[in-house]
PDB file of C-alpha atoms in Angstrom:
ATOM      1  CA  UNK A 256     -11.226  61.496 -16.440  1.00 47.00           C
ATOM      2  CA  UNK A 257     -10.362  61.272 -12.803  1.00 56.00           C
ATOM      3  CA  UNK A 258     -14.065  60.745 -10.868  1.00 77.00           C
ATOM      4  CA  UNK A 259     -14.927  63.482  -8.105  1.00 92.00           C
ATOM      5  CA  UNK A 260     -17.469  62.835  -5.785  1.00 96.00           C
ATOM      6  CA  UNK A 261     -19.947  64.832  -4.943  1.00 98.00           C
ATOM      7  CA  UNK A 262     -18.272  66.771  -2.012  1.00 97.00           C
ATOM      8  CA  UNK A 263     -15.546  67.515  -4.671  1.00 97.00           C
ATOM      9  CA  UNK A 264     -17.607  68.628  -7.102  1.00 98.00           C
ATOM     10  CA  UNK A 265     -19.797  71.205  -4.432  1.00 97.00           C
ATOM     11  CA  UNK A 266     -16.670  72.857  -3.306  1.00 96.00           C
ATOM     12  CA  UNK A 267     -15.654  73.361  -6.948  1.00 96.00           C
ATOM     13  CA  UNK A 268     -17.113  76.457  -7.349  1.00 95.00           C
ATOM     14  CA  UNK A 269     -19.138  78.644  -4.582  1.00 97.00           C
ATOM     15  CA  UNK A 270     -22.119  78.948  -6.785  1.00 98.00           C
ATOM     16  CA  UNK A 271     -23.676  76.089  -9.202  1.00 98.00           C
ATOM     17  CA  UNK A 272     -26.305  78.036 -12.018  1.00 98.00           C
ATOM     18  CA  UNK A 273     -28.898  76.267 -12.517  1.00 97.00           C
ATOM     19  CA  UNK A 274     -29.571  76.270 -16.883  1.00 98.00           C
ATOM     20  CA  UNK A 275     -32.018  75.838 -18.373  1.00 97.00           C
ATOM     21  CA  UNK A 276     -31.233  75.255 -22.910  1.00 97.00           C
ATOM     22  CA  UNK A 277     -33.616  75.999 -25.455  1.00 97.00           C
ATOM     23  CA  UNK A 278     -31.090  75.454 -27.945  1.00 97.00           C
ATOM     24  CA  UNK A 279     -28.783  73.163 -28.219  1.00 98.00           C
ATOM     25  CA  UNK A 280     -25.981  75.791 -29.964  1.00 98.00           C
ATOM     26  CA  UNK A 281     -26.658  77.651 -26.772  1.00 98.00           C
ATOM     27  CA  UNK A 282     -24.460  74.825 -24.800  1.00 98.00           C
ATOM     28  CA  UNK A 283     -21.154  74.926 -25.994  1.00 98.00           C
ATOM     29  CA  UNK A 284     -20.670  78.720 -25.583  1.00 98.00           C
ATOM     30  CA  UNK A 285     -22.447  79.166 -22.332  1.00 98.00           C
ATOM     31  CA  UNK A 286     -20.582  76.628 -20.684  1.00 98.00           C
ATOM     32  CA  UNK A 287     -17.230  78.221 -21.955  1.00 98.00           C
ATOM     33  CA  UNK A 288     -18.630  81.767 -20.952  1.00 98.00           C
ATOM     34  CA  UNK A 289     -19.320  80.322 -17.846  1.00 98.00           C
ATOM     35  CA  UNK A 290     -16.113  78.870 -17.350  1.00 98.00           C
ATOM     36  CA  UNK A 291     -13.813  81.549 -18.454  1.00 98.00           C
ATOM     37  CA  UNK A 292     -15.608  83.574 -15.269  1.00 98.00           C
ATOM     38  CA  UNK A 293     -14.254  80.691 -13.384  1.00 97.00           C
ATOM     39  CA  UNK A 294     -17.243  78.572 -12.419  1.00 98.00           C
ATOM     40  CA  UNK A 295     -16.869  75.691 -13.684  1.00 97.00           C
ATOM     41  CA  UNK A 296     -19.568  73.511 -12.104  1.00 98.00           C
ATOM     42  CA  UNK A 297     -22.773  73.352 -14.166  1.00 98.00           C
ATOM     43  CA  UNK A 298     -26.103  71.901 -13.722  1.00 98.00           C
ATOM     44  CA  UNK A 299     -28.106  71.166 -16.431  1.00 98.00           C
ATOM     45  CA  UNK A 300     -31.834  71.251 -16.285  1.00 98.00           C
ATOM     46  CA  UNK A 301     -34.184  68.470 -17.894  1.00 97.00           C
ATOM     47  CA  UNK A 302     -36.751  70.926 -17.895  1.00 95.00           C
ATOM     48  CA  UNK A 303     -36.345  71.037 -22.177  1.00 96.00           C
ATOM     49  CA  UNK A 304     -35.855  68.853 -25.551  1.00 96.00           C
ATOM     50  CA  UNK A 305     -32.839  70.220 -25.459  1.00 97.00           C
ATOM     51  CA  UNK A 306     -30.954  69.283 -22.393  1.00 97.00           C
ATOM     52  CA  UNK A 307     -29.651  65.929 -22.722  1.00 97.00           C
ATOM     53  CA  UNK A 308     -28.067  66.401 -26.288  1.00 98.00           C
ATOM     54  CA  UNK A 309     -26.212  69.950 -24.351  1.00 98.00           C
ATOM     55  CA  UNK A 310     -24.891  67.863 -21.815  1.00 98.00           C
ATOM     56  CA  UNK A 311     -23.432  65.549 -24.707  1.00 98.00           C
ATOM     57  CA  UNK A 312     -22.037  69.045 -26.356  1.00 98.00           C
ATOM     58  CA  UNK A 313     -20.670  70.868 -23.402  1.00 98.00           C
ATOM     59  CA  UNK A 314     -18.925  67.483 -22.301  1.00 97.00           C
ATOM     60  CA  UNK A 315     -17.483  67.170 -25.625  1.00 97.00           C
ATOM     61  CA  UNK A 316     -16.303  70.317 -26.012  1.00 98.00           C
ATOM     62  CA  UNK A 317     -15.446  71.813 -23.089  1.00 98.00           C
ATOM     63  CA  UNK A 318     -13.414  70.089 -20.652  1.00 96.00           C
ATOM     64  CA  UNK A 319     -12.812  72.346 -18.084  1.00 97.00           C
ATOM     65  CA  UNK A 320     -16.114  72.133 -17.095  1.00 98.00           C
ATOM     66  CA  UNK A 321     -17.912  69.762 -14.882  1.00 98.00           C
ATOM     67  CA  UNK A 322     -21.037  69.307 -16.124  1.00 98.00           C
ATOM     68  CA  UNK A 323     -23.837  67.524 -14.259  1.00 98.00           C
ATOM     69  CA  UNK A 324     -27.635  67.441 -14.393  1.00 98.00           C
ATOM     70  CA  UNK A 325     -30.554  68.580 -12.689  1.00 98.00           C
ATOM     71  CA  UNK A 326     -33.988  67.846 -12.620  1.00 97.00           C
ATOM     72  CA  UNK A 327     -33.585  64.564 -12.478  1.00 98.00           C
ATOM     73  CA  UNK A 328     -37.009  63.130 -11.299  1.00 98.00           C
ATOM     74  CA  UNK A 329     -37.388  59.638 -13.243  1.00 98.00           C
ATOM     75  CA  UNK A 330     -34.941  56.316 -11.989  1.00 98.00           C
ATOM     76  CA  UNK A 331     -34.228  55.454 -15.699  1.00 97.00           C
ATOM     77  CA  UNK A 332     -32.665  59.369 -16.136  1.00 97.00           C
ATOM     78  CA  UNK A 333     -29.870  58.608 -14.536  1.00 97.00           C
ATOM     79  CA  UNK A 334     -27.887  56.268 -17.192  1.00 96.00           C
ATOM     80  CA  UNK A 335     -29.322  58.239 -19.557  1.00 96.00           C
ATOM     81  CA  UNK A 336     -27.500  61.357 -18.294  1.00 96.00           C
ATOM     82  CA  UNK A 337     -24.404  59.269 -17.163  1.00 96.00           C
ATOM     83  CA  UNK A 338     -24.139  58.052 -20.979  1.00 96.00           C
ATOM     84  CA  UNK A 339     -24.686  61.808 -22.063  1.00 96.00           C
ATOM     85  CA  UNK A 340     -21.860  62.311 -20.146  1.00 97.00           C
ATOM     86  CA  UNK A 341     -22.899  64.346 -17.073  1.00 97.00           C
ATOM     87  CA  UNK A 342     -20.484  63.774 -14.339  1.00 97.00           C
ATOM     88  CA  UNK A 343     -22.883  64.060 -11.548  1.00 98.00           C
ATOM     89  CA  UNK A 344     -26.838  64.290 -10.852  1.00 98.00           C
ATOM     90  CA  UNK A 345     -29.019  66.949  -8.732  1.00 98.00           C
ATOM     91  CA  UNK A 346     -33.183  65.532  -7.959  1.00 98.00           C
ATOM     92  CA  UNK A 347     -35.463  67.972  -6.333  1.00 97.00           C
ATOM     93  CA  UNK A 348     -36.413  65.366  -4.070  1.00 98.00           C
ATOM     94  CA  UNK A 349     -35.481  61.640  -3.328  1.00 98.00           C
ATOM     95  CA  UNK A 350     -37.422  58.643  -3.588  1.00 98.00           C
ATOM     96  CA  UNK A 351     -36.008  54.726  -2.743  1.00 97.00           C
ATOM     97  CA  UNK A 352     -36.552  54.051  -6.363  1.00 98.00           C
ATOM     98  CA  UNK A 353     -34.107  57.306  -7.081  1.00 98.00           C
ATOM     99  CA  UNK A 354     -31.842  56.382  -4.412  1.00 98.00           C
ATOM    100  CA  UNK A 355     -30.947  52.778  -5.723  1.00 97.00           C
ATOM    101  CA  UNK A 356     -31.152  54.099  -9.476  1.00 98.00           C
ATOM    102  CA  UNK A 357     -28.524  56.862  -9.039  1.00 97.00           C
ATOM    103  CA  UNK A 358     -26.270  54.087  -6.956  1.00 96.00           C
ATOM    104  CA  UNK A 359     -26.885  51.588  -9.994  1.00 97.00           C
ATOM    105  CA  UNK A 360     -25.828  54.438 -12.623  1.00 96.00           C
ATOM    106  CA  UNK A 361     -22.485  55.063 -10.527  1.00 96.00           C
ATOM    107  CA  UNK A 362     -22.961  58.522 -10.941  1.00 97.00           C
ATOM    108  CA  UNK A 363     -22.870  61.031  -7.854  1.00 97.00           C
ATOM    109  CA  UNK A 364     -26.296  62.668  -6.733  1.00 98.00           C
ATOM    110  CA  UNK A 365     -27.046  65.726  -4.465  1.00 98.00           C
ATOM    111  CA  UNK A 366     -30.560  64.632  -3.058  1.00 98.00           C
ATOM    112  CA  UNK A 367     -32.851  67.458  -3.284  1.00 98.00           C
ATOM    113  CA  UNK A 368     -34.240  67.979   0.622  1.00 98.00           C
ATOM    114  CA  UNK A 369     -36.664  70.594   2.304  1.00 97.00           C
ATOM    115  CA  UNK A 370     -37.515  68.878   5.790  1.00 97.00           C
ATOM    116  CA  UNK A 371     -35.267  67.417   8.722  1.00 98.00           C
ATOM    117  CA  UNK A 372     -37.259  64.060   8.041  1.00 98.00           C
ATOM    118  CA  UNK A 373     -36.305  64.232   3.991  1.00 98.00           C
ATOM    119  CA  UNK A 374     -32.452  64.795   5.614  1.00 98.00           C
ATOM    120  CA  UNK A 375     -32.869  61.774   7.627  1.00 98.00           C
ATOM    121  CA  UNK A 376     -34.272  59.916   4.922  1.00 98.00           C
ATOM    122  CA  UNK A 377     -31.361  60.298   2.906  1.00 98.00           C
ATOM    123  CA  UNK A 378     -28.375  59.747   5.288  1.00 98.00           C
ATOM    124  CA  UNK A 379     -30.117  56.615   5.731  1.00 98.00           C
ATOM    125  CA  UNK A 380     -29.814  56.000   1.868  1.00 98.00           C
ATOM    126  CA  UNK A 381     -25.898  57.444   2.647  1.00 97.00           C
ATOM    127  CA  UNK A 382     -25.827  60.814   1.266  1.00 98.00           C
ATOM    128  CA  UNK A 383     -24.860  63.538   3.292  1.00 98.00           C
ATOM    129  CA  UNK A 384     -24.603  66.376   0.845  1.00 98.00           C
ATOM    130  CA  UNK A 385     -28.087  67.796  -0.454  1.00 98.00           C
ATOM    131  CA  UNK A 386     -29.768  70.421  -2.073  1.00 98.00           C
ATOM    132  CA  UNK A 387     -31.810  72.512   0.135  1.00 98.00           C
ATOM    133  CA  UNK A 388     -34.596  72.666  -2.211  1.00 98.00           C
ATOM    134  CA  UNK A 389     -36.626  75.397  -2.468  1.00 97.00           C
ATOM    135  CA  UNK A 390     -34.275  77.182   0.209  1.00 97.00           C
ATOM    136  CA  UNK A 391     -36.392  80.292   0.533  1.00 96.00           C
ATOM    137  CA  UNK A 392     -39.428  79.001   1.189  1.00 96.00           C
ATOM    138  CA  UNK A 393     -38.014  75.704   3.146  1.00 96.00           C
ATOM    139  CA  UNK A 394     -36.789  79.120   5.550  1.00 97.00           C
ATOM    140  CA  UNK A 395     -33.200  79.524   4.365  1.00 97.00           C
ATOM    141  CA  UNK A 396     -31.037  80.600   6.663  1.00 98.00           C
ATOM    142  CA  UNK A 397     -32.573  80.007   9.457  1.00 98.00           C
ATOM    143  CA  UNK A 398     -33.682  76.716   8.349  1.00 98.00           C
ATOM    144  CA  UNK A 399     -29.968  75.816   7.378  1.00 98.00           C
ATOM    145  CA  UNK A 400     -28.971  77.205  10.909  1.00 98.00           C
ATOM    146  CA  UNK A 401     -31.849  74.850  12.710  1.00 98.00           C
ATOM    147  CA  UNK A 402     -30.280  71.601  10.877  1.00 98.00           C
ATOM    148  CA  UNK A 403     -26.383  72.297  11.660  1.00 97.00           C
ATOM    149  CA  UNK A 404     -27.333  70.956  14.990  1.00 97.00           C
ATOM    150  CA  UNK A 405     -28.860  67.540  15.157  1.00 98.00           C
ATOM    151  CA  UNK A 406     -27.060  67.375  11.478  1.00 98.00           C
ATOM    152  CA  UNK A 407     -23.888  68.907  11.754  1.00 96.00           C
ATOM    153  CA  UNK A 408     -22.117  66.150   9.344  1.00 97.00           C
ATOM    154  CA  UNK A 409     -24.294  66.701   6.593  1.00 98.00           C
ATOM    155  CA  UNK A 410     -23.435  69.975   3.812  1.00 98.00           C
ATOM    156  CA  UNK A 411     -25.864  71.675   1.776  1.00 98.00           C
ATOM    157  CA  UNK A 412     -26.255  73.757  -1.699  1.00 98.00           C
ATOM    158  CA  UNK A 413     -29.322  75.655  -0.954  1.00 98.00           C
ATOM    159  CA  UNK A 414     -30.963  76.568  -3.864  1.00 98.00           C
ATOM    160  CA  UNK A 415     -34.028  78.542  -4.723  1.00 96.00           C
ATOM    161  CA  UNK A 416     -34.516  82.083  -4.520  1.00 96.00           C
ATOM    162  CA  UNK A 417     -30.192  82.535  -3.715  1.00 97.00           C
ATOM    163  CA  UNK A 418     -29.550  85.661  -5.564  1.00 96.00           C
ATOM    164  CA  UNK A 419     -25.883  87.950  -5.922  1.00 96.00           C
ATOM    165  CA  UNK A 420     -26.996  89.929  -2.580  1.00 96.00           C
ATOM    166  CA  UNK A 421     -27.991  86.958  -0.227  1.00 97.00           C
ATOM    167  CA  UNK A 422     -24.933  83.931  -1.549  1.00 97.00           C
ATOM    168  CA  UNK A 423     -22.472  85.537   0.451  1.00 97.00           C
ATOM    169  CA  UNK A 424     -25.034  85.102   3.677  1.00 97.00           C
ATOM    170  CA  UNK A 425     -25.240  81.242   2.878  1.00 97.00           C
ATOM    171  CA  UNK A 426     -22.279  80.729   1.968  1.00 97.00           C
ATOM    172  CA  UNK A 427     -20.811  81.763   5.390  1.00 97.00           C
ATOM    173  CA  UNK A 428     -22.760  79.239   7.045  1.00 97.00           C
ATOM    174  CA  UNK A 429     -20.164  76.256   8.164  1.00 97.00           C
ATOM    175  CA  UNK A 430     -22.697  73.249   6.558  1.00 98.00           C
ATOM    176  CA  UNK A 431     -23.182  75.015   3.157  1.00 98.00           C
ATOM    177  CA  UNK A 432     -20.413  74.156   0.560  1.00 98.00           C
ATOM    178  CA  UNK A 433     -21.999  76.421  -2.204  1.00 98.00           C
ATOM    179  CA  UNK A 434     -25.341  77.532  -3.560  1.00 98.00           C
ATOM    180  CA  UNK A 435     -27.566  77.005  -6.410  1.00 98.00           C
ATOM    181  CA  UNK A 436     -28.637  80.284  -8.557  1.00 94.00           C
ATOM    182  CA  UNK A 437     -30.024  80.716 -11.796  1.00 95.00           C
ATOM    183  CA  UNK A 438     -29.048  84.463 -12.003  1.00 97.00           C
ATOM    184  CA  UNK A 439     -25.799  83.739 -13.380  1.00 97.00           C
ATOM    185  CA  UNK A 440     -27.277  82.091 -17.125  1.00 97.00           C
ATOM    186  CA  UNK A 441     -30.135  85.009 -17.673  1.00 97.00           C
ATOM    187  CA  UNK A 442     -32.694  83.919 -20.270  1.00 96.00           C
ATOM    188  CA  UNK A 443     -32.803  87.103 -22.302  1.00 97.00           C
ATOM    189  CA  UNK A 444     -28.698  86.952 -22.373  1.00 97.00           C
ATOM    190  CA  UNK A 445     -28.184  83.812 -23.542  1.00 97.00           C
ATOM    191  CA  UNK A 446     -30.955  84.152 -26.235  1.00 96.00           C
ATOM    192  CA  UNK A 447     -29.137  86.872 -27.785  1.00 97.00           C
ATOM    193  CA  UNK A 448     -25.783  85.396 -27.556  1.00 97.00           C
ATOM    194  CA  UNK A 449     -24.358  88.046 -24.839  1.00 98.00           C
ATOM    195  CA  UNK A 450     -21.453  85.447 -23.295  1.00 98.00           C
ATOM    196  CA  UNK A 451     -19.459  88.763 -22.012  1.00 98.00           C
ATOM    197  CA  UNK A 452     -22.853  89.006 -19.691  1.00 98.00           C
ATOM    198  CA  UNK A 453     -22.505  85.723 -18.344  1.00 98.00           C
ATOM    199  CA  UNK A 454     -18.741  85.493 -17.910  1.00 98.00           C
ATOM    200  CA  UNK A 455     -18.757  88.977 -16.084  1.00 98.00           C
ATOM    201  CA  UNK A 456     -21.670  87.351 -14.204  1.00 98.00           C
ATOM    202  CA  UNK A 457     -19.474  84.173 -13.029  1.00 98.00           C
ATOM    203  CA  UNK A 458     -16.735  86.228 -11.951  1.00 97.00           C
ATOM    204  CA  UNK A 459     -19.032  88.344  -9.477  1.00 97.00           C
ATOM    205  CA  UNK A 460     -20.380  84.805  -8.333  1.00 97.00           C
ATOM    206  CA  UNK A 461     -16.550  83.004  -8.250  1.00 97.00           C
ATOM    207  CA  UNK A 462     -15.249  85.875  -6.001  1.00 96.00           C
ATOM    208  CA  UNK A 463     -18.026  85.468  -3.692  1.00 95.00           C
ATOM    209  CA  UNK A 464     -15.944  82.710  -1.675  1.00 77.00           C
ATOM    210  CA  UNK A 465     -12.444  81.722  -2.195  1.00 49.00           C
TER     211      UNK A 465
END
């Protein structure tokens, strides 16, 4: 399997959902639900029991995805989730001990940021592709508009609050590659099994940008 970095793998699809699995036979049919919409980049949460053994699944099983985690918060996650086999990691924030772990893994990270001295921080750890994290309340737009100056090399995936009506906003901007949204995978759809939801859902989201 031919390695993307994380540049790649942002430009991939205009909008990454951000899942969250209960169940681990909720993995393999999302993702392909997901996929046959046409997004096919997919962040995991660790924010349940069941995430790690759904990466494993949906990496198995579906190969047209490219499945990654989020959440990531702890330095020893990251060769967990490599071995699970997510192809890239999303934190909420970065820490040195993060930094160096994600490096040591191999695997690509998008560095969760909210301040121009968290951006700094990690260019200086050589990332310059992060997660505006939480967008909305970090001041989205505007915010994203404010750092394209003194940071004009660096491209962002806001996430946080991105819904249907505001993406196509962000996604204008010249420094944002794609955004994060949860919208795409909801809860009440994927507990009842409703993948014609979700696909008609990632074709709304894959037209948003060609």
């Amino acid at each position: 399997m031919n390695e993307m970095n994380i540049r790649d793998i942002m430009r991939a699809s205009p909008v990454m959902p951000v899942i969250v699995i209960d169940r681990v036979e909720d993995a393999v049919p999302l993702a392909q639900a997901l996929v046959a919409g046409g997004i096919r980049v997919l962040e995991v949460t660790l924010r349940t029991a069941a995430a790690l053994e759904s990466i494993q699944a949906i990496a198995a099983a579906v190969p047209d995805a490219i499945v990654g985690v989020g959440t990531v918060t702890k330095p020893e996650q990251f060769a967990q989730v490599k071995a699970a086999g997510a192809r890239f990691a999303v934190t909420p924030g970065l820490t040195d001990e993060l930094a160096e772990a994600a490096k040591a893994a191999g695997i690509p990270l998008l560095p969760g940021v909210m301040t121009p001295s968290e951006v700094i921080a990690a260019l200086a750890h050589g990332f310059d592709a992060m997660k505006l994290f939480p967008a909305e309340q970090a001041g989205g737009l505007g915010m994203l508009k404010a750092l394209g100056g003194p940071f004009a090399n660096v491209l962002f995936c806001p996430t946080g609050g991105v819904t249907l009506e505001s993406a196509p906003r962000f996604l204008a901007l010249p420094n944002v590659a794609c955004v994060g949204g949860s919208w795409l995978v909801p809860k009440d759809k994927v507990a009842a099994g409703e993948w014609h939801v979700v696909t008609q859902l990632a074709r709304e989201a894959a037209a948003l940008k060609a």
